[in-house]
C-alpha cells in the first residue's frame, strides 16, 4: 500500500468524531496513530544490529524521506521513516505535525501542533507493541497519565473500535496474572504466564521486535522480584540461507533445575523445550543471545554445557 492508498483507506474508514474542534482534531490524529501502528513494525536488523549496521539503516531512512511511497509500502521501518510517514498522513487531514530534533541516539518522534497551538508528542514507534496488543497507550502525550484524561483517551479508543470497553485492555489480563502468580515459585509463575491464552490473543500479526518488547515488559510487570534472578528472557536467532537472521525469544526459570521456553513464530506462542533440545538446536545454528550481553543467555549456555559434561561422565552400560 502506497501513501495515497493509505490516505484513501483512512479517509474512508475514519469515524465521525464529536466534541470541540480541538477534540475532533486530536481524535483524528489518534485514529491515524493507532491504525498506522497496526500496520508497521520496528526493523529487527536495526534493533539487534551493531552500530555500523544501525548507521547504514538510519542513513537509508533519511534518504527515503523524500519518497513517502517507499516508506509507506514497507512494513518494517525505524523511527525516522515512521515519524515522517505519520507527519505526512496528518497533514493530509489538516493536522500540523513536525519531526522532533534527534536525541543523542538519533531517535526522533512526531510533535503535533493543534490549531489552538497545543503542542504534544506522539511517539508511535514506542507504542507499537501496545497498539498491536490492545494495551494502554503510553506515548500519545495529549492525554497525561491521570484518571480524567485517561478516561477521555479510553472513550476515544472505544469510539474508533480499538477496544470494546475498559476491561478489554491487555493490561487488565496482566493485572489478573500478577495476582494469580503471587506466592508461586519461578517454575510455576513462568509456566502460568506463558500458558495464558488471553495473553496471546491479538499477537497473531506481531513481528519479532514487538513480540520481544511486549513479553519482556510483561514479565517485568508480573514477576519483577524474579526477573534476572530466577526468571530470564532474552533474544536469540538462527541464520537463514540468505544470511539474514531469524529472531525469536527465549525465556527460562531457575529452581532446582531449569525450565526453558522458545517463542514459536509458527504457533504464535511459547513452547516448552528441554535443555537437550536447545543443545541440539544450538548445533543446528541457534545462537542464544542476539546481543553480546543479554541477561540469562550465558547462564543457560553454562547449564547446557554442565549437563553435557554430566552425560559424558555417566558410566556406560
mmCIF file of C-alpha atoms in Angstrom:
data_model
loop_
_atom_site.group_PDB
_atom_site.id
_atom_site.type_symbol
_atom_site.label_atom_id
_atom_site.label_comp_id
_atom_site.label_asym_id
_atom_site.label_seq_id
_atom_site.Cartn_x
_atom_site.Cartn_y
_atom_site.Cartn_z
ATOM 1 C CA UNK A 1 0.000 0.000 0.000
ATOM 2 C CA UNK A 2 1.481 3.367 -1.015
ATOM 3 C CA UNK A 3 0.890 6.615 0.855
ATOM 4 C CA UNK A 4 -2.016 7.706 -1.362
ATOM 5 C CA UNK A 5 -3.797 4.384 -0.875
ATOM 6 C CA UNK A 6 -3.190 4.604 2.871
ATOM 7 C CA UNK A 7 -4.715 8.090 2.987
ATOM 8 C CA UNK A 8 -7.742 6.955 0.986
ATOM 9 C CA UNK A 9 -8.255 3.994 3.323
ATOM 10 C CA UNK A 10 -8.076 6.157 6.438
ATOM 11 C CA UNK A 11 -10.442 8.767 4.989
ATOM 12 C CA UNK A 12 -12.943 6.075 4.030
ATOM 13 C CA UNK A 13 -12.972 4.477 7.483
ATOM 14 C CA UNK A 14 -12.379 7.278 9.982
ATOM 15 C CA UNK A 15 -15.414 7.770 12.266
ATOM 16 C CA UNK A 16 -17.416 10.976 12.547
ATOM 17 C CA UNK A 17 -15.985 12.238 15.825
ATOM 18 C CA UNK A 18 -17.841 14.593 18.148
ATOM 19 C CA UNK A 19 -16.564 17.287 20.515
ATOM 20 C CA UNK A 20 -14.858 20.645 20.240
ATOM 21 C CA UNK A 21 -12.751 21.440 17.183
ATOM 22 C CA UNK A 22 -9.584 20.550 19.091
ATOM 23 C CA UNK A 23 -11.062 17.299 20.441
ATOM 24 C CA UNK A 24 -12.056 16.238 16.911
ATOM 25 C CA UNK A 25 -8.599 17.193 15.609
ATOM 26 C CA UNK A 26 -6.887 15.147 18.331
ATOM 27 C CA UNK A 27 -9.189 12.152 17.815
ATOM 28 C CA UNK A 28 -8.341 12.144 14.109
ATOM 29 C CA UNK A 29 -4.628 12.211 14.949
ATOM 30 C CA UNK A 30 -5.198 9.362 17.427
ATOM 31 C CA UNK A 31 -7.125 7.298 14.860
ATOM 32 C CA UNK A 32 -4.251 7.558 12.366
ATOM 33 C CA UNK A 33 -1.745 6.838 15.157
ATOM 34 C CA UNK A 34 -3.496 3.609 16.139
ATOM 35 C CA UNK A 35 -4.212 2.333 12.646
ATOM 36 C CA UNK A 36 -0.748 3.128 11.302
ATOM 37 C CA UNK A 37 0.665 1.378 14.377
ATOM 38 C CA UNK A 38 -1.200 -1.799 13.436
ATOM 39 C CA UNK A 39 0.492 -1.812 10.031
ATOM 40 C CA UNK A 40 4.126 -1.174 10.954
ATOM 41 C CA UNK A 41 6.875 -2.960 12.845
ATOM 42 C CA UNK A 42 10.297 -1.865 14.042
ATOM 43 C CA UNK A 43 13.121 -3.147 11.853
ATOM 44 C CA UNK A 44 14.871 -6.010 13.717
ATOM 45 C CA UNK A 45 18.027 -5.544 11.648
ATOM 46 C CA UNK A 46 18.327 -2.099 13.216
ATOM 47 C CA UNK A 47 17.071 -3.122 16.679
ATOM 48 C CA UNK A 48 19.532 -6.003 17.081
ATOM 49 C CA UNK A 49 22.260 -4.643 14.806
ATOM 50 C CA UNK A 50 25.641 -3.250 15.764
ATOM 51 C CA UNK A 51 26.423 0.471 15.484
ATOM 52 C CA UNK A 52 27.690 0.159 11.910
ATOM 53 C CA UNK A 53 24.519 -1.624 10.751
ATOM 54 C CA UNK A 54 22.336 0.916 12.548
ATOM 55 C CA UNK A 55 24.149 3.851 10.917
ATOM 56 C CA UNK A 56 23.610 2.366 7.442
ATOM 57 C CA UNK A 57 19.892 1.749 8.028
ATOM 58 C CA UNK A 58 19.440 5.189 9.591
ATOM 59 C CA UNK A 59 21.152 6.907 6.652
ATOM 60 C CA UNK A 60 18.982 4.983 4.175
ATOM 61 C CA UNK A 61 15.837 6.024 6.072
ATOM 62 C CA UNK A 62 16.941 9.669 5.892
ATOM 63 C CA UNK A 63 17.460 9.409 2.131
ATOM 64 C CA UNK A 64 13.949 7.983 1.722
ATOM 65 C CA UNK A 65 12.292 10.962 3.443
ATOM 66 C CA UNK A 66 11.549 12.490 0.021
ATOM 67 C CA UNK A 67 9.971 9.246 -1.190
ATOM 68 C CA UNK A 68 6.977 8.677 1.130
ATOM 69 C CA UNK A 69 5.591 5.863 -1.015
ATOM 70 C CA UNK A 70 8.768 3.873 -0.425
ATOM 71 C CA UNK A 71 8.290 4.261 3.326
ATOM 72 C CA UNK A 72 4.563 3.529 3.217
ATOM 73 C CA UNK A 73 4.900 0.194 1.442
ATOM 74 C CA UNK A 74 7.471 -1.258 3.869
ATOM 75 C CA UNK A 75 6.161 -2.982 6.986
ATOM 76 C CA UNK A 76 9.465 -2.896 8.881
ATOM 77 C CA UNK A 77 10.794 0.611 9.389
ATOM 78 C CA UNK A 78 12.621 2.723 12.011
ATOM 79 C CA UNK A 79 11.731 5.889 13.925
ATOM 80 C CA UNK A 80 12.906 8.231 11.122
ATOM 81 C CA UNK A 81 10.678 6.629 8.486
ATOM 82 C CA UNK A 82 7.704 6.181 10.801
ATOM 83 C CA UNK A 83 7.882 9.766 12.067
ATOM 84 C CA UNK A 84 7.919 11.311 8.590
ATOM 85 C CA UNK A 85 5.168 8.991 7.352
ATOM 86 C CA UNK A 86 2.896 9.841 10.292
ATOM 87 C CA UNK A 87 3.534 13.571 9.876
ATOM 88 C CA UNK A 88 2.729 13.326 6.145
ATOM 89 C CA UNK A 89 -0.532 11.491 6.843
ATOM 90 C CA UNK A 90 -1.582 14.010 9.490
ATOM 91 C CA UNK A 91 -1.069 16.896 7.075
ATOM 92 C CA UNK A 92 -3.473 15.235 4.629
ATOM 93 C CA UNK A 93 -6.086 15.550 7.385
ATOM 94 C CA UNK A 94 -5.263 19.206 8.044
ATOM 95 C CA UNK A 95 -3.239 18.489 11.182
ATOM 96 C CA UNK A 96 0.111 20.183 11.681
ATOM 97 C CA UNK A 97 2.968 17.912 12.789
ATOM 98 C CA UNK A 98 6.761 18.095 12.610
ATOM 99 C CA UNK A 99 9.601 15.680 13.434
ATOM 100 C CA UNK A 100 11.390 16.324 16.718
ATOM 101 C CA UNK A 101 15.072 17.172 16.956
ATOM 102 C CA UNK A 102 17.046 13.882 17.167
ATOM 103 C CA UNK A 103 18.174 12.950 20.675
ATOM 104 C CA UNK A 104 21.689 11.678 21.468
ATOM 105 C CA UNK A 105 20.838 8.248 19.989
ATOM 106 C CA UNK A 106 19.316 9.726 16.814
ATOM 107 C CA UNK A 107 15.770 8.839 17.888
ATOM 108 C CA UNK A 108 13.051 11.167 16.605
ATOM 109 C CA UNK A 109 9.277 11.279 17.013
ATOM 110 C CA UNK A 110 6.361 13.397 15.766
ATOM 111 C CA UNK A 111 5.354 16.591 17.534
ATOM 112 C CA UNK A 112 1.764 17.677 16.871
ATOM 113 C CA UNK A 113 0.609 21.311 16.975
ATOM 114 C CA UNK A 114 -3.150 21.743 17.178
ATOM 115 C CA UNK A 115 -4.925 24.718 15.654
ATOM 116 C CA UNK A 116 -5.254 26.074 19.207
ATOM 117 C CA UNK A 117 -1.425 25.892 19.447
ATOM 118 C CA UNK A 118 -1.462 22.977 21.898
ATOM 119 C CA UNK A 119 1.832 21.110 21.386
ATOM 120 C CA UNK A 120 2.371 17.456 22.314
ATOM 121 C CA UNK A 121 4.497 14.477 21.285
ATOM 122 C CA UNK A 122 3.160 11.272 19.767
ATOM 123 C CA UNK A 123 5.970 8.695 19.722
ATOM 124 C CA UNK A 124 4.376 5.976 17.622
ATOM 125 C CA UNK A 125 7.447 3.773 17.477
ATOM 126 C CA UNK A 126 7.446 3.358 21.255
ATOM 127 C CA UNK A 127 3.745 2.470 21.250
ATOM 128 C CA UNK A 128 3.832 -0.201 18.524
ATOM 129 C CA UNK A 129 3.703 -3.218 20.855
ATOM 130 C CA UNK A 130 0.984 -1.521 22.920
ATOM 131 C CA UNK A 131 -1.166 -0.903 19.856
ATOM 132 C CA UNK A 132 -0.678 -4.403 18.493
ATOM 133 C CA UNK A 133 -1.729 -5.989 21.807
ATOM 134 C CA UNK A 134 -4.550 -3.546 22.605
ATOM 135 C CA UNK A 135 -2.677 -2.327 25.656
ATOM 136 C CA UNK A 136 -2.981 1.146 27.148
ATOM 137 C CA UNK A 137 -1.177 3.738 25.043
ATOM 138 C CA UNK A 138 1.808 5.335 26.756
ATOM 139 C CA UNK A 139 3.273 7.808 24.257
ATOM 140 C CA UNK A 140 0.375 9.795 22.759
ATOM 141 C CA UNK A 141 1.043 12.640 25.173
ATOM 142 C CA UNK A 142 -2.066 14.751 24.644
ATOM 143 C CA UNK A 143 -3.595 12.581 27.363
ATOM 144 C CA UNK A 144 -1.416 12.769 30.513
ATOM 145 C CA UNK A 145 -1.414 9.858 32.939
ATOM 146 C CA UNK A 146 -4.233 10.892 35.248
ATOM 147 C CA UNK A 147 -7.736 9.387 35.700
ATOM 148 C CA UNK A 148 -9.661 12.174 33.945
ATOM 149 C CA UNK A 149 -7.571 12.357 30.762
ATOM 150 C CA UNK A 150 -7.097 8.573 30.624
ATOM 151 C CA UNK A 151 -10.891 8.191 30.640
ATOM 152 C CA UNK A 152 -11.064 10.633 27.710
ATOM 153 C CA UNK A 153 -8.460 8.554 25.876
ATOM 154 C CA UNK A 154 -10.300 5.305 26.606
ATOM 155 C CA UNK A 155 -13.613 6.768 25.396
ATOM 156 C CA UNK A 156 -11.969 7.896 22.143
ATOM 157 C CA UNK A 157 -10.378 4.466 21.620
ATOM 158 C CA UNK A 158 -13.727 2.758 22.198
ATOM 159 C CA UNK A 159 -15.357 5.064 19.641
ATOM 160 C CA UNK A 160 -12.799 4.115 16.992
ATOM 161 C CA UNK A 161 -13.021 0.376 17.753
ATOM 162 C CA UNK A 162 -9.591 -0.081 19.330
ATOM 163 C CA UNK A 163 -11.165 -1.677 22.425
ATOM 164 C CA UNK A 164 -14.713 -2.651 23.422
ATOM 165 C CA UNK A 165 -14.550 -1.289 26.966
ATOM 166 C CA UNK A 166 -12.090 -0.541 29.792
ATOM 167 C CA UNK A 167 -11.700 -4.241 30.616
ATOM 168 C CA UNK A 168 -10.660 -5.016 27.042
ATOM 169 C CA UNK A 169 -7.188 -3.542 27.558
ATOM 170 C CA UNK A 170 -4.447 -6.197 27.688
ATOM 171 C CA UNK A 171 -3.297 -4.506 30.905
ATOM 172 C CA UNK A 172 -6.343 -5.974 32.657
ATOM 173 C CA UNK A 173 -5.197 -9.528 31.906
ATOM 174 C CA UNK A 174 -1.671 -8.670 33.037
ATOM 175 C CA UNK A 175 -3.048 -7.386 36.364
ATOM 176 C CA UNK A 176 -5.036 -10.614 36.823
ATOM 177 C CA UNK A 177 -1.918 -12.675 36.167
ATOM 178 C CA UNK A 178 0.025 -10.575 38.689
ATOM 179 C CA UNK A 179 -2.475 -11.580 41.365
ATOM 180 C CA UNK A 180 -2.676 -15.179 40.177
ATOM 181 C CA UNK A 181 1.062 -15.917 40.401
ATOM 182 C CA UNK A 182 1.570 -14.407 43.856
ATOM 183 C CA UNK A 183 3.271 -16.988 46.066
ATOM 184 C CA UNK A 184 4.234 -19.227 43.160
ATOM 185 C CA UNK A 185 7.795 -20.416 42.675
ATOM 186 C CA UNK A 186 9.640 -19.341 39.478
ATOM 187 C CA UNK A 187 8.711 -22.503 37.521
ATOM 188 C CA UNK A 188 5.014 -22.213 38.364
ATOM 189 C CA UNK A 189 4.906 -18.460 37.756
ATOM 190 C CA UNK A 190 6.608 -18.536 34.343
ATOM 191 C CA UNK A 191 4.553 -21.510 33.150
ATOM 192 C CA UNK A 192 1.299 -19.826 34.259
ATOM 193 C CA UNK A 193 2.198 -16.626 32.395
ATOM 194 C CA UNK A 194 3.360 -18.309 29.195
ATOM 195 C CA UNK A 195 0.373 -20.685 29.079
ATOM 196 C CA UNK A 196 -2.202 -17.905 29.499
ATOM 197 C CA UNK A 197 -4.359 -17.910 26.359
ATOM 198 C CA UNK A 198 -5.706 -14.376 26.804
ATOM 199 C CA UNK A 199 -2.168 -13.005 26.813
ATOM 200 C CA UNK A 200 -1.649 -14.450 23.310
ATOM 201 C CA UNK A 201 -4.840 -13.004 21.844
ATOM 202 C CA UNK A 202 -4.040 -10.242 19.372
ATOM 203 C CA UNK A 203 -0.383 -11.092 18.751
ATOM 204 C CA UNK A 204 -1.102 -13.037 15.565
ATOM 205 C CA UNK A 205 0.481 -10.426 13.299
ATOM 206 C CA UNK A 206 3.198 -9.112 15.606
ATOM 207 C CA UNK A 207 6.757 -9.136 14.302
ATOM 208 C CA UNK A 208 9.866 -10.076 16.274
ATOM 209 C CA UNK A 209 10.755 -6.764 17.927
ATOM 210 C CA UNK A 210 7.223 -6.147 19.207
ATOM 211 C CA UNK A 211 6.935 -9.752 20.474
ATOM 212 C CA UNK A 212 10.212 -9.372 22.359
ATOM 213 C CA UNK A 213 9.407 -5.975 23.852
ATOM 214 C CA UNK A 214 5.877 -6.970 24.866
ATOM 215 C CA UNK A 215 6.743 -10.226 26.635
ATOM 216 C CA UNK A 216 9.875 -8.906 28.356
ATOM 217 C CA UNK A 217 7.914 -5.879 29.573
ATOM 218 C CA UNK A 218 5.039 -8.133 30.662
ATOM 219 C CA UNK A 219 7.317 -10.412 32.688
ATOM 220 C CA UNK A 220 8.857 -7.375 34.383
ATOM 221 C CA UNK A 221 5.379 -6.181 35.352
ATOM 222 C CA UNK A 222 4.107 -9.529 36.639
ATOM 223 C CA UNK A 223 7.197 -11.005 38.341
ATOM 224 C CA UNK A 224 9.607 -8.112 38.980
ATOM 225 C CA UNK A 225 11.000 -9.941 42.039
ATOM 226 C CA UNK A 226 12.153 -12.858 39.859
ATOM 227 C CA UNK A 227 13.369 -11.048 36.732
ATOM 228 C CA UNK A 228 17.092 -11.543 36.093
ATOM 229 C CA UNK A 229 17.325 -13.502 39.348
ATOM 230 C CA UNK A 230 15.206 -16.619 38.855
ATOM 231 C CA UNK A 231 13.375 -15.841 35.596
ATOM 232 C CA UNK A 232 15.161 -14.664 32.455
ATOM 233 C CA UNK A 233 14.096 -13.663 28.954
ATOM 234 C CA UNK A 234 16.437 -12.896 26.075
ATOM 235 C CA UNK A 235 16.558 -12.803 22.284
ATOM 236 C CA UNK A 236 18.164 -15.447 20.106
ATOM 237 C CA UNK A 237 18.444 -16.098 16.389
ATOM 238 C CA UNK A 238 19.202 -18.547 13.645
ATOM 239 C CA UNK A 239 20.956 -17.558 10.410
ATOM 240 C CA UNK A 240 18.953 -18.134 7.243
ATOM 241 C CA UNK A 241 20.441 -19.285 3.928
ATOM 242 C CA UNK A 242 20.488 -15.721 2.568
ATOM 243 C CA UNK A 243 22.500 -14.522 5.571
ATOM 244 C CA UNK A 244 19.604 -12.773 7.310
ATOM 245 C CA UNK A 245 18.800 -13.626 10.900
ATOM 246 C CA UNK A 246 15.529 -15.121 12.085
ATOM 247 C CA UNK A 247 14.977 -13.801 15.624
ATOM 248 C CA UNK A 248 12.875 -15.216 18.433
ATOM 249 C CA UNK A 249 12.603 -15.026 22.217
ATOM 250 C CA UNK A 250 13.778 -17.493 24.864
ATOM 251 C CA UNK A 251 12.544 -17.492 28.464
ATOM 252 C CA UNK A 252 13.515 -19.777 31.321
ATOM 253 C CA UNK A 253 13.008 -20.204 35.064
ATOM 254 C CA UNK A 254 15.551 -21.481 37.558
ATOM 255 C CA UNK A 255 14.722 -23.510 40.656
ATOM 256 C CA UNK A 256 16.486 -26.811 41.404
ATOM 257 C CA UNK A 257 16.746 -27.139 37.632
ATOM 258 C CA UNK A 258 15.995 -25.033 34.549
ATOM 259 C CA UNK A 259 12.780 -24.970 32.517
ATOM 260 C CA UNK A 260 13.070 -23.222 29.178
ATOM 261 C CA UNK A 261 10.656 -21.934 26.519
ATOM 262 C CA UNK A 262 11.119 -20.704 22.961
ATOM 263 C CA UNK A 263 8.639 -18.482 21.153
ATOM 264 C CA UNK A 264 7.368 -20.242 18.036
ATOM 265 C CA UNK A 265 6.532 -17.857 15.199
ATOM 266 C CA UNK A 266 4.510 -20.582 13.522
ATOM 267 C CA UNK A 267 2.426 -21.422 16.609
ATOM 268 C CA UNK A 268 2.462 -17.791 17.847
ATOM 269 C CA UNK A 269 3.187 -18.916 21.407
ATOM 270 C CA UNK A 270 5.926 -20.113 23.747
ATOM 271 C CA UNK A 271 6.699 -23.828 23.635
ATOM 272 C CA UNK A 272 8.364 -25.724 26.467
ATOM 273 C CA UNK A 273 11.741 -27.006 25.244
ATOM 274 C CA UNK A 274 14.081 -29.128 27.367
ATOM 275 C CA UNK A 275 17.762 -28.219 27.536
ATOM 276 C CA UNK A 276 18.799 -31.255 25.476
ATOM 277 C CA UNK A 277 16.607 -29.986 22.649
ATOM 278 C CA UNK A 278 18.093 -26.490 22.970
ATOM 279 C CA UNK A 279 21.588 -28.010 22.801
ATOM 280 C CA UNK A 280 20.536 -29.792 19.603
ATOM 281 C CA UNK A 281 19.131 -26.539 18.185
ATOM 282 C CA UNK A 282 22.425 -24.813 19.019
ATOM 283 C CA UNK A 283 24.280 -27.435 16.986
ATOM 284 C CA UNK A 284 21.874 -26.698 14.128
ATOM 285 C CA UNK A 285 22.631 -22.972 14.249
ATOM 286 C CA UNK A 286 20.564 -21.427 17.051
ATOM 287 C CA UNK A 287 22.506 -18.609 18.767
ATOM 288 C CA UNK A 288 21.485 -17.843 22.359
ATOM 289 C CA UNK A 289 21.754 -14.109 22.905
ATOM 290 C CA UNK A 290 21.139 -11.813 19.950
ATOM 291 C CA UNK A 291 23.252 -9.158 21.633
ATOM 292 C CA UNK A 292 26.566 -9.637 23.409
ATOM 293 C CA UNK A 293 25.249 -9.090 26.938
ATOM 294 C CA UNK A 294 21.694 -10.412 27.112
ATOM 295 C CA UNK A 295 20.830 -11.281 30.703
ATOM 296 C CA UNK A 296 20.378 -15.029 31.119
ATOM 297 C CA UNK A 297 21.845 -16.230 27.826
ATOM 298 C CA UNK A 298 25.238 -17.120 29.311
ATOM 299 C CA UNK A 299 23.603 -18.747 32.338
ATOM 300 C CA UNK A 300 21.552 -21.029 30.066
ATOM 301 C CA UNK A 301 24.620 -21.855 27.945
ATOM 302 C CA UNK A 302 26.591 -22.842 31.062
ATOM 303 C CA UNK A 303 23.739 -25.000 32.330
ATOM 304 C CA UNK A 304 23.546 -26.818 28.984
ATOM 305 C CA UNK A 305 27.324 -27.344 28.935
ATOM 306 C CA UNK A 306 27.260 -28.634 32.518
ATOM 307 C CA UNK A 307 24.531 -31.143 31.623
ATOM 308 C CA UNK A 308 26.505 -32.268 28.579
ATOM 309 C CA UNK A 309 29.599 -32.936 30.747
ATOM 310 C CA UNK A 310 27.493 -34.902 33.223
ATOM 311 C CA UNK A 311 26.175 -37.120 30.433
ATOM 312 C CA UNK A 312 29.693 -37.652 29.081
ATOM 313 C CA UNK A 313 30.879 -38.774 32.505
ATOM 314 C CA UNK A 314 27.989 -41.175 33.050
ATOM 315 C CA UNK A 315 29.220 -44.794 33.178
ATOM 316 C CA UNK A 316 28.194 -46.644 30.032
ATOM 317 C CA UNK A 317 26.346 -49.926 30.492
#
